[in-house]
Amino acid sequence: MFQKNSPRLIIIGIVLLLAVYALYPTIKLQLLTPEEKASLTESGALAELEKRAIRRGLDLQGGMHIVLEVDIPTLVDNLASNKNSEFNDALEAAKEKSVNRELDYIGLFLDEAKTRDLKLKRYYSDFGSDDSDIATRLEDEATDAINRALEILQNRIDQFGVSEPTIQKQGNRRIIVELAGIQDPNRARALLESTALLEFVLLKNPEITQDMLVRIDKVVKGSEEFDALIDQEVATTGSDTTDTTKVQQERVVDSKEVSLTELFGETAVDDTTEEDTSSVLVDEQLFQERPFSSLLLRLQNDLGVQAQNVFAVKKILEMEEVKSILKTGDSRIAWSTERETWSTADGEQESFFRLYHLEASAGLTGGVIQEAIEDLYNGQPIVRLNMNSEGAKTWSRLTGANVGKRVAIVLDKNVHMAPAIRTKITDGRTQVEGFANMAEAKDIAIVLRAGALPAPVDIIEERTVGPSLGKDSITMGTHSILIGLALVLVFMVIYYRLSGIIAAFALLWNLTLVLSILAMLKATLTLPGIAGLILTVGMSVDANVIIFERIREELMKGKTVKAAIDSGYARALTTIIDANVTTILAALVLMQFGTGPVKGFAIVLFWGIGISMFTAIFTTRTIFNMITARKNIQTLSI
């Protein structure tokens, strides 16, 4: 009975084992109690289990709905050269008028330039000499920036691991992104907004930096706001001491809080620190003599800023006179990306950021990065970089000509590390350190591999789809499948009797295999996917109906049971293949060009139809073969 069918049974058995293995994580996840989930979360095993389970789409489990807008004003600014105050004023005026974001910013800017009689060819000489040509190029650059941003975001999200995200353009400036099942919204938000501008910039010599500090001190000391504050402080304390010889540790001990409101006329909360930024912590005597450098810490070869003083230092660096000093010195200031802590003399923990004085121009940018891989080095997360041949040559020249100097690796205007160049690097390899954890290193590697955005993107709308919607949808979808399945099974058993039971078995077998395939492919089950599953049920039973009707016809012609089954399957096979192949082709087209839920529907339909042919033809035929293998069988319940 089993000899001829042994190969068929072995195949069915192997498929069954694979299906059970693939569905086991999903079944286990569904049976977990809240307490068990909490325990697995603490051990980190829940995330691994969820990776192996069937994923649910945004409509079933919730997630993030984000609307991004490409920063066209910044793009127009970045494309310009030889900029002056008139140009900047026109940019700002156009930006203020475009507060209503539906307005075309480039059109507003061109109107402002015309009103102010600006010669556009001065700023966009590469775009031609005629204003209309320049306007056309700016429009083309804006369109290209949005399309490139769309592609780059697609690549980043694909590498991030979100299954079947929805990413589509809305209008001429916005991009809609829908991410299902996001566990860490802040991480996803940072990944989307990161411009990933990577620069390798030489640090200024310490002597030049010291000269810069002295000049800034003089500028700040000469400001009216500062003089008024000092007069008030002296009148209050009666102190006019000008001792400038105290070292940094003494400054911490003798430090005093000075009101920031009085100094700058306003108080703002700096989002880089959780400390109170309404006042600065500074040595009172040094503050009168060196109002800027007294806010800084000496950290061997670096400068540091206590977290409480960050806002004050940023306000000073934003002064036009200070910007002029930096511009004259062909330099710029950059902050460290990581907050550090140290213990003060009284044993308390104090946090600070490092401040770097850099060359104005980067020696090398991230456009030459060919490969970026997250890794661990001495237990710390890093990103290893590999440059292309052009970048390797430039990197070799840069490091060879500056041995002994320090080079800052700047990502999105923040310094991740500033190592000293020990030797000439000729192979184009380097690494970036200073990440808080491995997840951050992985995200940075993703954005470096995917490329930098041509212009910053801002999140202008963000909504979180709650789990209640998913629960309702799952309940409704599950009820639909169960009711439809029950009706079909009952009909098949009543109408085809024993053969109907075989068809019902094939139908259940088909659903099990489709779900296991979804789990193995890490595909996402969405509400349209559930619709595809229901459609698969109908298509699957339809194949068995065709086969059974052909068998009935052969039995009515007087053939034996075995001959009728053989002829029935042979005659039905062509019809089944014709019907299913056209549906599979339609599903393939949807898989290729569809996104999000449409793609989810196509995946379920494609595999459902393919598997239904296996179960309806191969599996049921094996069962009929086993039945007809018995001797003296005269009738078939069909």
XYZ file of C-alpha atoms in Angstrom:
638
model
C 0.000 0.000 0.000
C 2.780 2.380 0.888
C 5.564 1.162 -1.393
C 4.680 3.169 -4.499
C 3.614 6.126 -2.439
C 6.685 6.185 -0.209
C 8.495 8.997 -2.072
C 5.309 11.072 -1.996
C 4.825 10.474 1.727
C 8.455 11.361 2.442
C 8.068 14.656 0.587
C 4.824 15.434 2.418
C 6.448 14.537 5.753
C 9.467 16.767 5.139
C 7.226 19.668 4.123
C 5.136 19.111 7.264
C 8.208 19.185 9.520
C 9.507 22.365 7.895
C 6.095 24.013 8.273
C 5.862 23.129 11.972
C 9.424 24.368 12.533
C 8.663 27.684 10.807
C 5.378 28.231 12.643
C 6.617 27.228 16.093
C 7.909 30.757 17.061
C 4.598 32.322 15.975
C 2.564 29.801 17.976
C 4.838 30.187 21.001
C 4.626 33.990 20.820
C 0.832 33.889 20.736
C 0.678 31.594 23.776
C 2.977 33.707 25.960
C 1.448 35.387 28.996
C 2.255 39.066 29.760
C 4.528 37.931 32.600
C 6.416 35.553 30.319
C 6.795 38.301 27.714
C 8.212 40.664 30.339
C 10.698 38.016 31.435
C 11.804 37.320 27.860
C 12.113 41.045 27.228
C 14.542 41.422 30.115
C 16.653 38.547 28.836
C 16.545 39.847 25.251
C 14.974 36.595 23.968
C 11.636 38.172 23.023
C 13.144 40.247 20.213
C 14.738 37.130 18.735
C 11.436 35.249 18.987
C 9.570 38.099 17.295
C 12.074 38.082 14.438
C 11.215 34.440 13.681
C 7.448 34.899 14.054
C 5.064 36.098 11.352
C 5.252 39.880 11.162
C 2.154 41.985 11.157
C 1.707 45.123 9.112
C 1.017 48.669 10.253
C -2.740 48.111 9.984
C -2.606 45.065 12.264
C -0.077 45.925 14.958
C 0.370 49.688 14.720
C 3.548 51.638 14.118
C 4.672 55.052 12.941
C 3.199 57.302 10.256
C 5.664 60.081 9.435
C 5.494 62.933 6.945
C 8.920 64.303 6.003
C 9.617 67.527 4.151
C 12.810 68.228 2.245
C 14.423 71.487 3.419
C 14.482 73.337 0.086
C 15.705 76.666 1.629
C 18.831 74.912 2.890
C 19.318 73.241 -0.503
C 19.118 76.632 -2.290
C 21.580 78.042 0.247
C 24.009 75.121 -0.134
C 24.016 75.387 -3.947
C 25.067 79.048 -3.837
C 28.604 80.446 -3.691
C 30.031 83.925 -3.115
C 27.179 84.565 -0.685
C 26.836 87.962 0.971
C 24.434 89.657 3.381
C 22.029 90.693 0.583
C 21.744 87.100 -0.564
C 21.181 85.865 2.996
C 18.503 88.517 3.540
C 16.673 87.393 0.392
C 16.832 83.771 1.563
C 15.432 84.657 4.969
C 12.672 86.845 3.497
C 11.574 84.036 1.180
C 11.686 81.611 4.087
C 9.425 83.807 6.185
C 6.930 84.088 3.337
C 6.940 80.327 2.836
C 5.714 79.650 6.362
C 2.639 78.454 4.562
C 4.442 75.376 3.253
C 2.153 74.976 0.280
C 3.872 77.943 -1.351
C 6.743 77.337 -3.753
C 9.899 78.444 -1.941
C 12.071 78.731 -5.061
C 9.502 80.997 -6.707
C 9.400 83.197 -3.604
C 13.190 83.354 -3.500
C 13.407 84.333 -7.174
C 10.826 87.076 -6.572
C 12.824 88.368 -3.614
C 16.024 88.308 -5.662
C 14.316 90.276 -8.432
C 12.869 92.794 -5.976
C 16.290 93.311 -4.369
C 17.984 93.468 -7.785
C 20.307 90.552 -6.969
C 22.467 89.213 -9.782
C 21.775 85.473 -9.566
C 24.733 84.577 -11.801
C 27.023 85.868 -9.028
C 25.777 83.122 -6.708
C 24.968 80.385 -9.226
C 27.650 80.865 -11.868
C 27.662 77.124 -12.652
C 23.975 77.255 -13.604
C 24.379 79.723 -16.466
C 24.221 83.484 -16.933
C 20.524 83.914 -17.613
C 18.085 84.189 -14.687
C 15.548 81.899 -16.371
C 18.206 79.193 -16.851
C 19.231 79.524 -13.199
C 15.594 79.295 -12.086
C 15.122 76.135 -14.169
C 18.275 74.569 -12.713
C 17.173 75.366 -9.163
C 13.804 73.715 -9.823
C 15.556 70.684 -11.317
C 17.916 70.453 -8.345
C 14.959 70.596 -5.934
C 13.118 67.833 -7.811
C 16.268 65.742 -7.969
C 16.878 66.262 -4.236
C 13.428 64.913 -3.380
C 13.832 61.883 -5.647
C 17.279 61.147 -4.218
C 15.949 61.552 -0.676
C 13.182 59.072 -1.526
C 15.691 56.502 -2.756
C 18.109 57.045 0.132
C 15.344 56.711 2.726
C 14.192 53.505 1.008
C 17.716 52.066 1.249
C 18.103 53.097 4.891
C 14.787 51.582 5.959
C 15.462 48.367 4.037
C 18.737 47.952 5.935
C 17.078 48.974 9.200
C 15.020 45.788 8.995
C 11.459 47.125 8.796
C 9.459 44.763 6.641
C 7.429 46.127 3.761
C 7.439 49.808 4.721
C 5.369 52.351 2.816
C 7.495 55.148 1.358
C 5.908 57.449 -1.170
C 6.202 61.006 -2.418
C 3.466 63.499 -1.622
C 3.413 66.688 -3.665
C 6.734 68.238 -4.617
C 8.392 68.482 -1.209
C 7.030 65.798 1.105
C 7.613 62.103 1.667
C 5.266 59.803 3.589
C 6.845 56.951 5.535
C 4.883 54.258 7.376
C 6.830 51.833 9.567
C 5.049 48.881 11.152
C 5.942 47.531 14.584
C 8.663 50.045 15.404
C 9.926 49.356 18.934
C 12.147 52.444 19.233
C 10.548 55.528 17.605
C 13.461 57.791 18.584
C 15.927 55.527 16.789
C 13.770 55.418 13.647
C 13.319 59.184 13.764
C 17.077 59.763 14.005
C 17.695 57.359 11.132
C 15.288 59.225 8.859
C 16.475 62.735 9.686
C 20.213 62.111 9.679
C 21.894 63.894 6.778
C 24.969 61.685 7.332
C 27.375 64.429 6.282
C 30.754 62.872 7.108
C 33.850 65.108 7.077
C 37.517 64.648 7.948
C 38.741 68.024 9.215
C 42.142 69.032 10.616
C 42.243 70.691 14.039
C 43.831 74.117 14.401
C 47.157 74.338 16.218
C 46.851 75.037 19.993
C 48.587 78.408 19.569
C 46.036 79.513 16.972
C 43.209 78.292 19.185
C 44.558 80.267 22.148
C 44.768 83.402 20.007
C 41.158 82.816 18.914
C 40.028 82.590 22.561
C 41.774 85.843 23.439
C 40.116 87.654 20.541
C 36.667 86.318 21.442
C 37.211 87.334 25.081
C 37.932 90.892 23.949
C 34.824 90.983 21.761
C 32.510 89.670 24.493
C 34.083 91.871 27.149
C 33.451 94.896 24.970
C 29.761 94.150 24.502
C 27.244 96.401 26.255
C 25.323 93.481 27.774
C 28.452 92.093 29.392
C 29.588 95.473 30.815
C 26.170 96.048 32.327
C 26.261 92.639 33.962
C 29.749 93.168 35.396
C 28.783 96.551 36.815
C 25.805 94.969 38.503
C 27.848 92.076 39.871
C 30.562 94.398 41.239
C 27.980 96.656 42.865
C 26.365 93.641 44.473
C 29.506 91.911 45.739
C 31.897 94.867 46.064
C 34.525 92.693 44.431
C 36.926 94.107 41.878
C 39.561 91.389 42.052
C 41.208 90.550 38.727
C 43.303 87.530 39.709
C 43.682 85.406 36.598
C 46.195 82.872 37.844
C 43.828 80.325 39.337
C 43.888 76.917 37.753
C 40.853 75.084 36.517
C 40.283 72.979 39.653
C 40.223 76.129 41.773
C 37.715 77.648 39.376
C 35.345 74.803 39.979
C 35.614 75.193 43.732
C 35.205 79.008 43.602
C 32.613 78.938 40.837
C 29.472 81.022 41.047
C 26.198 80.981 39.153
C 25.645 84.058 36.965
C 22.213 84.796 35.556
C 21.994 84.055 31.849
C 18.946 86.255 31.461
C 20.932 89.283 32.455
C 23.789 88.380 30.155
C 21.880 87.643 26.979
C 18.509 89.209 27.679
C 16.769 85.825 27.391
C 16.809 82.362 28.825
C 16.382 79.282 26.682
C 16.588 75.627 27.396
C 19.353 73.906 25.524
C 18.199 70.511 24.397
C 21.661 68.964 24.579
C 21.642 69.017 28.331
C 19.242 68.316 31.126
C 20.886 70.797 33.480
C 19.432 74.175 34.401
C 20.620 76.543 31.682
C 19.173 79.702 33.217
C 22.607 80.581 34.620
C 26.258 79.799 33.957
C 28.637 78.171 36.420
C 31.831 80.221 36.283
C 34.624 81.702 38.347
C 33.451 85.233 39.089
C 36.846 86.901 38.871
C 37.928 85.166 35.674
C 34.528 85.844 34.174
C 35.129 89.596 34.378
C 38.482 89.304 32.585
C 37.850 86.420 30.222
C 34.103 86.126 29.752
C 34.370 83.425 27.064
C 37.380 81.320 28.012
C 36.298 81.348 31.669
C 33.316 79.244 30.559
C 35.662 76.591 29.182
C 37.549 73.741 30.805
C 41.100 72.694 29.983
C 41.098 68.976 29.161
C 44.717 68.241 28.260
C 44.739 69.043 24.522
C 41.021 69.759 24.272
C 38.567 72.350 25.470
C 35.504 71.357 27.441
C 32.251 73.030 28.400
C 30.227 72.137 31.478
C 26.719 71.084 30.495
C 25.247 74.039 32.388
C 27.367 76.442 30.332
C 26.630 74.964 26.897
C 23.814 77.375 26.105
C 25.903 80.425 27.103
C 28.847 79.290 24.969
C 26.562 78.678 21.999
C 25.040 82.150 22.388
C 28.501 83.715 22.359
C 29.509 81.687 19.287
C 26.402 82.983 17.511
C 27.481 86.623 17.951
C 28.253 88.228 14.599
C 31.598 89.552 15.876
C 32.617 86.045 16.971
C 31.547 84.568 13.644
C 33.704 87.187 11.950
C 36.719 86.165 14.053
C 36.249 82.501 13.086
C 35.726 83.393 9.429
C 38.837 85.557 9.378
C 40.823 82.722 10.872
C 39.405 80.293 8.279
C 38.105 78.144 11.101
C 34.941 76.838 12.754
C 33.860 75.393 16.083
C 32.375 71.906 16.479
C 31.025 70.061 19.516
C 31.616 66.497 20.573
C 28.704 64.177 20.006
C 29.085 62.444 23.348
C 28.551 63.895 26.816
C 31.323 62.953 29.268
C 31.395 63.016 33.072
C 34.042 63.592 35.713
C 34.210 63.823 39.495
C 34.607 67.265 41.019
C 36.709 68.078 44.099
C 33.683 67.553 46.371
C 33.022 64.127 44.853
C 29.998 65.042 42.735
C 29.542 63.951 39.124
C 29.677 66.723 36.538
C 28.978 66.372 32.817
C 30.596 68.288 29.996
C 31.029 68.378 26.212
C 34.261 68.845 24.275
C 34.759 71.808 21.960
C 36.961 71.594 18.866
C 38.552 74.399 16.858
C 38.674 73.100 13.273
C 39.754 74.224 9.835
C 36.822 75.768 7.963
C 37.085 73.348 5.027
C 37.040 69.565 5.230
C 40.055 67.714 3.873
C 37.829 64.826 2.814
C 34.089 64.140 2.865
C 31.992 61.002 3.177
C 31.205 60.836 -0.538
C 34.261 58.612 -0.965
C 33.021 55.975 1.486
C 32.645 52.651 -0.273
C 31.888 50.453 2.710
C 30.770 51.091 6.288
C 30.500 48.209 8.748
C 29.592 48.344 12.433
C 31.930 46.391 14.690
C 33.374 46.182 18.193
C 36.883 47.332 19.112
C 38.094 46.801 22.674
C 34.478 46.300 23.650
C 33.429 49.657 22.185
C 31.118 50.018 19.176
C 32.829 51.434 16.092
C 32.167 51.822 12.381
C 34.901 50.660 10.018
C 35.163 52.706 6.821
C 36.645 51.688 3.501
C 37.139 54.397 0.853
C 37.154 54.151 -2.913
C 40.386 54.635 -4.878
C 39.928 58.392 -5.211
C 39.218 58.754 -1.488
C 42.172 56.531 -0.584
C 44.507 58.788 -2.581
C 43.181 61.949 -0.933
C 43.274 60.307 2.518
C 46.862 59.219 1.860
C 47.893 62.779 0.914
C 46.025 64.279 3.876
C 47.519 61.951 6.473
C 50.984 61.969 4.897
C 51.232 65.764 4.969
C 49.926 66.116 8.540
C 51.643 63.405 10.590
C 51.541 64.411 14.248
C 48.511 66.650 13.812
C 44.975 65.756 14.840
C 42.090 65.169 12.449
C 38.481 65.342 13.550
C 35.951 62.888 12.154
C 32.802 64.995 11.973
C 29.403 63.456 11.372
C 26.451 65.819 10.958
C 28.539 68.697 12.357
C 29.392 66.818 15.576
C 32.869 65.463 16.279
C 32.888 61.735 16.982
C 36.624 61.503 17.530
C 39.764 63.532 16.914
C 42.757 61.177 16.836
C 46.350 62.211 16.139
C 47.743 61.091 12.788
C 50.508 58.598 13.606
C 51.506 57.668 10.103
C 50.506 57.991 6.482
C 47.442 55.857 5.712
C 47.559 54.528 2.172
C 44.856 51.835 2.104
C 41.858 54.146 2.535
C 40.725 52.462 5.739
C 39.776 54.185 8.965
C 37.227 53.863 11.741
C 34.830 56.070 13.659
C 34.365 55.756 17.420
C 32.277 57.536 20.014
C 28.938 55.760 19.695
C 26.669 55.279 22.700
C 25.854 51.670 21.813
C 25.944 49.114 19.018
C 22.511 50.169 17.747
C 23.743 53.706 17.126
C 26.862 52.403 15.367
C 24.669 50.183 13.199
C 22.386 53.092 12.274
C 25.340 55.307 11.366
C 26.783 52.520 9.214
C 23.405 52.232 7.491
C 23.149 55.934 6.633
C 26.783 56.026 5.468
C 26.217 53.043 3.184
C 22.921 54.433 1.899
C 24.470 57.850 1.260
C 23.952 61.344 2.579
C 20.714 63.172 1.974
C 21.093 65.961 -0.611
C 19.278 68.311 1.765
C 18.027 67.979 5.347
C 14.574 66.503 5.856
C 12.292 67.670 8.646
C 9.543 65.674 10.290
C 6.451 67.864 10.003
C 3.908 65.265 11.055
C 4.224 62.132 13.139
C 1.440 59.841 14.241
C 1.517 56.601 16.123
C -1.099 54.038 15.118
C -2.348 52.492 18.324
C -2.667 48.756 18.973
C -6.466 48.991 19.314
C -6.783 49.324 15.532
C -4.641 46.240 15.032
C -6.614 44.233 17.574
C -9.931 45.080 15.923
C -8.562 44.338 12.478
C -7.081 41.017 13.552
C -10.344 39.998 15.206
C -12.399 40.884 12.142
C -9.951 39.237 9.765
C -9.735 36.089 11.866
C -13.517 35.812 12.059
C -13.752 36.264 8.283
C -11.293 33.447 7.637
C -12.870 31.086 10.153
C -16.444 31.684 8.938
C -15.462 31.379 5.280
C -13.383 28.306 5.961
C -16.153 26.638 7.972
C -18.734 27.251 5.242
C -16.461 25.832 2.571
C -15.558 22.771 4.638
C -19.176 22.011 5.479
C -20.208 22.345 1.841
C -17.389 20.078 0.650
C -18.133 17.352 3.211
C -21.887 17.416 2.520
C -21.552 17.522 -1.262
C -18.566 15.190 -1.791
C -18.749 13.094 1.422
C -15.463 11.148 1.985
C -13.746 12.924 -0.890
C -14.910 16.206 0.614
C -13.068 15.338 3.832
C -9.903 14.813 1.783
C -10.413 18.229 0.157
C -10.962 19.787 3.592
C -7.698 18.275 4.787
C -5.940 19.726 1.731
C -7.469 23.111 2.462
C -6.227 23.191 6.068
C -2.873 21.897 4.880
C -2.751 24.750 2.377
C -3.370 27.447 5.023
C -0.706 25.954 7.294
C 1.895 25.972 4.530
C 1.091 29.547 3.463
C 1.554 30.832 7.013
C 4.796 28.875 7.393
C 6.096 30.338 4.133
C 5.278 33.849 5.410
C 7.256 33.105 8.571
C 10.239 31.705 6.672
C 10.330 34.643 4.235
C 9.900 37.135 7.105
C 7.060 38.596 5.090
C 4.447 40.838 6.655
C 0.817 39.887 7.127
C -1.456 42.862 6.530
C -5.213 43.263 6.269
C -4.992 42.945 2.454
C -2.801 39.895 3.119
C -5.651 38.345 5.081
C -7.879 39.075 2.083
C -5.331 37.228 -0.057
C -5.512 34.318 2.367
C -9.310 34.180 2.036
C -9.010 34.340 -1.748
C -6.518 31.467 -1.577
C -9.078 29.364 0.279
C -11.538 29.816 -2.593
C -8.927 29.119 -5.268
C -7.678 26.022 -3.443
C -11.072 24.399 -3.042
C -11.910 25.292 -6.627
C -9.119 23.007 -7.845
C -10.527 20.097 -5.852
C -14.026 20.764 -7.174
C -12.727 20.557 -10.755
C -10.892 17.289 -10.012
C -13.853 15.717 -8.230
C -16.286 16.617 -10.999
C -13.974 15.036 -13.585
C -13.750 11.871 -11.466
C -17.544 11.762 -11.187
C -17.829 12.008 -14.958
C -15.386 9.128 -15.415
C -17.246 6.976 -12.873
C -20.511 7.650 -14.694
C -18.875 6.346 -17.861
C -18.409 3.007 -16.078
C -14.698 3.143 -15.357
C -13.194 1.549 -12.287
C -12.390 3.715 -9.274
C -8.647 3.719 -9.973
C -9.128 4.472 -13.680
C -11.628 7.232 -12.907
C -9.224 8.886 -10.478
C -6.356 8.677 -12.954
C -8.458 10.158 -15.774
C -10.033 12.762 -13.487
C -6.683 14.157 -12.347
C -5.267 14.034 -15.887
C -8.223 15.946 -17.374
C -8.393 18.519 -14.553
C -4.686 19.254 -14.473
C -4.629 21.467 -17.581
C -7.633 23.507 -16.458
C -6.184 24.047 -12.972
C -2.808 25.122 -14.295
C -4.390 27.544 -16.788
C -6.483 29.229 -14.112
C -3.725 29.409 -11.498
C -0.883 30.513 -13.749
C -2.735 33.663 -14.819
C -3.408 34.512 -11.172
C 0.231 33.875 -10.266
C 1.361 36.202 -13.066
C -0.908 38.953 -11.742
C 0.509 38.398 -8.241
C 4.074 38.643 -9.582
C 3.306 42.012 -11.185
C 1.866 43.306 -7.905
C 4.895 42.012 -5.992
C 7.262 43.797 -8.366
C 5.551 47.177 -8.511
C 3.361 47.262 -5.403
C 4.398 48.581 -2.002
C 3.203 48.102 1.560
C -0.158 46.352 1.938
C -0.511 45.830 -1.836
C 2.775 43.946 -1.883
C 1.678 41.975 1.193
C -1.495 40.935 -0.620
C 0.514 39.873 -3.667
C 2.943 37.775 -1.602
C 0.146 35.891 0.156
C -1.705 35.363 -3.131
C 1.398 34.140 -4.963
C 2.386 31.571 -2.376
C -1.208 30.633 -1.631
C -1.904 29.731 -5.255
C 1.414 27.939 -5.650
C 0.893 25.879 -2.515
C -2.760 25.145 -3.390
C -1.524 23.380 -6.527
C 0.746 21.248 -4.343
C -1.960 20.375 -1.835
C -4.903 20.042 -4.258
C -3.027 17.980 -6.820
C -0.079 16.267 -5.121
C -1.355 15.716 -1.571
C -4.918 14.682 -2.377
C -3.679 12.432 -5.184
C -1.403 10.684 -2.705
C -4.380 10.063 -0.386
C -6.473 8.710 -3.281
C -3.562 6.474 -4.318
C -3.434 5.015 -0.810
C -7.213 4.383 -0.923
C -7.168 2.704 -4.314
C -4.183 0.593 -3.340
C -6.548 -1.518 -1.319
C -7.831 -4.594 -3.159
C -11.456 -5.054 -4.190
C -12.444 -1.418 -3.908
C -15.626 -1.064 -5.951
C -17.014 2.377 -5.086
C -15.731 5.814 -4.170
C -17.529 8.180 -1.852
C -17.597 11.294 -3.960
